[in-house]
Phi, psi and omega in degrees: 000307187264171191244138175235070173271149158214157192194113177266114192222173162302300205256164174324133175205039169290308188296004217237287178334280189280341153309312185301308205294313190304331151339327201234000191284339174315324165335320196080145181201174187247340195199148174248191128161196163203168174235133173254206209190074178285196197288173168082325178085012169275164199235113184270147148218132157273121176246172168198165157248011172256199176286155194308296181339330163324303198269316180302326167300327204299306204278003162284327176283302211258341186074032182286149186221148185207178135255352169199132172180164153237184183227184179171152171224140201230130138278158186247125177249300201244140202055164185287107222327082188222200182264317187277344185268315164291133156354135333286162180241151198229149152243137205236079181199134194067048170054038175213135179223140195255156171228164185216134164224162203198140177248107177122157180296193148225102209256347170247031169310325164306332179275349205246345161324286200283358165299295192289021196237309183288012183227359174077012173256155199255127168300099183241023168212176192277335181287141184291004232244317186301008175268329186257345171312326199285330187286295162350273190328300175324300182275342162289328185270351173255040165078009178282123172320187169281311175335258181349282193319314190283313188292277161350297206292326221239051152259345189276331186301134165235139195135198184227131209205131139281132179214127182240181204206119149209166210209122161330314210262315229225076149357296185254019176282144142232135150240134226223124141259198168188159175209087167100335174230157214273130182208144177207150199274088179275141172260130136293179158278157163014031164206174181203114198260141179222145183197153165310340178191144198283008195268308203280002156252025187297336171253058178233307173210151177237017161266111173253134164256114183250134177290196192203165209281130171073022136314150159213125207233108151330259079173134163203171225266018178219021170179209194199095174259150214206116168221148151341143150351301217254018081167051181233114198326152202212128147249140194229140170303112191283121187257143187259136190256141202256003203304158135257156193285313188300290179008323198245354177278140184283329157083212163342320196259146195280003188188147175289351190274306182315292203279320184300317175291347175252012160256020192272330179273314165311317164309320190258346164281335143300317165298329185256041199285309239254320190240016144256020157228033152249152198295330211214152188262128145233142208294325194285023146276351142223042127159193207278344175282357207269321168291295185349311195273307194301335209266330166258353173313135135350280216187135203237122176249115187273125153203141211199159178237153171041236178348277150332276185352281191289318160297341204275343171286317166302335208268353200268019151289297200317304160345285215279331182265003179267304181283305194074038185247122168333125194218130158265117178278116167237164178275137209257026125282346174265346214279324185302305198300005150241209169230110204284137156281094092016083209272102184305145161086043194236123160292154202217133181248104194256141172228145179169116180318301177289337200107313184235059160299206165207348179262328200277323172314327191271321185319291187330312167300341198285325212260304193254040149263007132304355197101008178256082178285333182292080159249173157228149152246141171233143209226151184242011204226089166342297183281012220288167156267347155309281198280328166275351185263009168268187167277278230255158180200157183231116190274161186226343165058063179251015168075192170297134196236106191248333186315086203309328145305092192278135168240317192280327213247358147284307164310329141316326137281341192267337173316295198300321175329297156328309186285308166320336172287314156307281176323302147321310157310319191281307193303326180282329175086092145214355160240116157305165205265017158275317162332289193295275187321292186325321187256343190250340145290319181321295177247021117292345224239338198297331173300308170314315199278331154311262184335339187284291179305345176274359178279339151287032174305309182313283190334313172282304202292329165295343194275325193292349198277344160304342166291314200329317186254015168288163185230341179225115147307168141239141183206108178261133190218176172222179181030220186331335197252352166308291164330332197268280189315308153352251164318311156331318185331285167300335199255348183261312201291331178290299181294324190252355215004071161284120149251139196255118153232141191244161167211136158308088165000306208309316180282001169353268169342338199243028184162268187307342174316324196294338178252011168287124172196177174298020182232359213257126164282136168244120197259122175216124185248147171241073190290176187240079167236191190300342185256001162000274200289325171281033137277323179321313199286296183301327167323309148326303181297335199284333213236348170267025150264000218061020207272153160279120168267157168221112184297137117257106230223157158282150181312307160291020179277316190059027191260118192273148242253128161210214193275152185051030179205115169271181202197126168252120152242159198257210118308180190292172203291101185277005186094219180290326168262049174283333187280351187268302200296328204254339193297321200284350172279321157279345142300332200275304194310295189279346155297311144314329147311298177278342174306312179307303185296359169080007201267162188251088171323285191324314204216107145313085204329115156108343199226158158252177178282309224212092181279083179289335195246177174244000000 
């Protein structure tokens, strides 16, 4: 969630510090800031609540030049958004002063609180995070280097945690760990880099070293030391990173949520490059272990948060009526907190754009310490922690995702989803080779067919100036398209903050009915499948309430546009892949919304990119 660069060089490297953060800004954060190495060995900092840009004026102004230092963007967990609150915290005593910037809980900070209040150190925010530069200190000021101190210190941390470090005494140093949140290491020429993520140094270096759980890492500007969980020197594999810098540029588009929904047919031809030049599906598209594990599997248990969810609901239609295998969804911040039956022979499947969530990372740890050895990941992030704690993993290439509203990299999944599905089926002998050729056209055909529906952009965008002064939505889908009413929900309430709520149409009755009226717009996709004519019906039930509809239907669907019911039509009935086809005009709809509404389409109050923490 929050951002983390740091750097030891030859040379000036405050614009390297706040470029990297400007990086990251997509994540979202509330407060920025950095720590330096000023002339002297003194120790610095800038803090702000506005945006980084904010702050790169503040070190302009001022003229700062450093060789060390770190930066940070801050979500706010513990205290409120402020300047005292914000990122870096410094303990300051006896002439020796450490700075910290830190991703992630601390969950037993109250006690290491009232320790270091009993050592005589003074508090000054509200944050768990200032506990531990103050734990840091305490062993640096009784002679331990910085290296020694963190590596000690952060046996005592419990929680999940990124961390970078510097010291007065030690100039040209940063040291950095993690547990449970993501920190990697960039190599230089005379300088050496440390961050949360490789976008913010990609223009610097594209040689990475990612740390590994319980690590602690040294970084100076002519080398690098790496030591283990258990304090024993470590190597870990310098990875050449493939990000591109253009990747991440905005081109054209008045916002990155924008340009990411119209990169959704290049995002899904690239994720299926492996299957759109092949006559036939194989299990080895998602590693070389993949028959094996598919040939004793059950059951399939899905678990995934917000977005990830909601593909993972769609994928257990597909599952169970394609495959003909059982599939369960759980949401993977509640699945550790009960107690789950541990299904032999199951496969466990995690989704997650970045890789590093932190509930579906711990849910995963959770199933297989029940015994669920049999995973997968599908993934948007190669190096993720996600994707090294599985067997089998599925890349999804939908590229840098900066938009916080996720889009590109929810179609994209439900692609890989699709295939996995296809794949299991053949493998179960339910899809026949006429079947297979018919769906392995079906999604070659699927980029195009995408570009077709994104040419109604005008269309939804006239439609958004009926939202703009609404305070509440409804949004109905059935089977396979419930979930997709789902995901509509979520992208207006996240972006326009509209509230949003979805239902299976069939439960109208059964509640929701009860908030229909001419103020309340009901958003309903209508593909022309089997459950058609009972959406007909609840549609009937919305407008003899007076409720306003607003369709989006397949062409052949034939539902004509009358009073109090608009009508969007797509194409004809794509089948079994109708829902990568039905999502996208409801992105264009809450993207167009908030555009009216004035609202920070990229970065949503109150929300991040990347949920690092739980």
């Amino acid at each position: 969630m929050c951002g983390i660069v740091g750097a030891a060089s030859s040379r000036n490297i405050v614009d390297v510090l706040i470029g990297g953060i400007q990086k990251l800004e997509y994540r979202g954060y509330d407060s920025t800031g950095i720590a330096y190495i000023a002339d002297g060995g003194h120790l610095r900092r800038l803090r702000s609540t506005g945006r980084v840009a904010h702050l790169e004026q503040l070190a302009r102004t001022r003229k700062i030049s450093a060789f060390t230092g770190l930066a940070h963007t801050r979500w706010a967990t513990h205290g409120v958004p402020s300047e005292a609150n914000a990122h870096p915290h410094f303990a300051e005593r006896g002439g020796l002063s450490i700075g910290i910037v830190h991703n992630g809980i601390v969950e037993n900070h109250e006690a290491l609180r009232a320790r270091m209040k009993a050592k005589g150190y003074r508090f000054s925010s509200e944050t768990d995070t200032e506990v531990m530069v103050h734990h840091v200190h305490s062993l640096v000021a009784g002679g331990l280097s910085l290296f020694k101190a963190v590596q000690k210190a952060s046996r005592a941390w419990e929680g999940a945690y990124a961390v970078g470090f510097v010291s007065s005494r030690e100039p040209q140093v940063v040291v950095g760990a993690r547990k449970g949140s993501p920190l990697l290491v960039g190599r230089g020429k005379n300088e050496n880099f440390l961050a949360s993520d490789a976008s913010a140094l990609i223009a610097r270096t594209r040689d990475m070293v990612y740390l590994e759980e319980g690590d602690v890492v040294e970084v100076r500007p002519d080398g690098v030391s790496i030591c283990d969980a258990s304090g024993r020197a470590a190597r870990r594999p310098v990875t050449r990173s493939t990000l591109s810098a253009k990747a991440a540029d905005i081109g054209r588009y008045r916002h990155y949520m924008q340009k990411e929904i119209f990169e959704q047919p290049g995002a899904i031809a690239n994720t299926l490059e492996m299957v759109m030049s092949a006559r036939s599906l194989q299990p080895n598209l998602f590693g070389v272990a993949a028959e094996k594990i598919f040939n004793k599997i059950n059951n399939i248990l899905i678990l995934a948060c917000g977005t990830s969810y909601h593909a993972g609901m769609v994928a257990r239609y597909w599952l169970e009526s394609i495959a003909g295998i059982p599939a369960a969804v759980e949401i993977a911040s509640e699945y550790r907190y009960r107690d789950p039956v541990a299904v032999k022979n199951t496969l466990v499947v995690t989704i997650s754009q970045s890789g590093e969530t932190a509930d579906t990372l711990a849910a995963l740890k959770y199933a297989q310490l029940l015994g669920l050895k049999d995973t997968l990941t599908i993934c948007n992030v190669p190096e993720s922690a996600l994707i090294r704690q599985s067997k089998l993993r599925f890349l999804t290439r939908a590229g840098p995702e900066i938009g916080v509203a996720s889009t590109k990299a929810f179609t994209t999944q439900l692609a890989a989803l699709f295939v996995l599905t296809l794949v299991l089926a053949k493998m179960r002998k339910r899809l026949n080779a006429k079947q297979e050729r018919e769906l392995l056209a079906a999604l070659r055909h699927l980029p195009r067919a995408m570009e077709s529906v994104l040419t109604l952009e005008p269309q939804v965008a006239a439609w958004a100036k009926h939202f703009k002064n609404k305070q509440h939505a409804l949004f109905l889908g059935r089977g396979v398209h419930f979930p997709i009413a789902m995901e509509g929900a979520l992208k207006l309430k996240e972006i326009s903050y509209i509230h949003a709520e979805a239902y299976a149409a069939g439960e109208l009755k059964h509640g929701p009915l009860a908030l229909v009226d001419a103020g309340m717009p009901v958003i309903t996709v209508a593909p022309n499948d089997q459950l058609l004519e009972k959406l007909k019906s609840n549609m009937q039930e919305v407008r003899a309430r007076g409720g306003e509809l607003y369709v989006f239907a397949d062409r052949d669907a034939k539902i004509a546009s009358a009073d109090r019911l608009r009508t969007i039509a797509l194409m004809d009935h794509a089948g079994p892949l109708s829902p990568i086809l039905h999502v996208i005009p409801l992105q264009l709809l809450a993207y167009h919304v908030a555009l009216l509404r004035g609202t920070d389409v990229d970065k949503p109050r109150n929300l991040a990119k990347s949920v690092t923490v739980e």
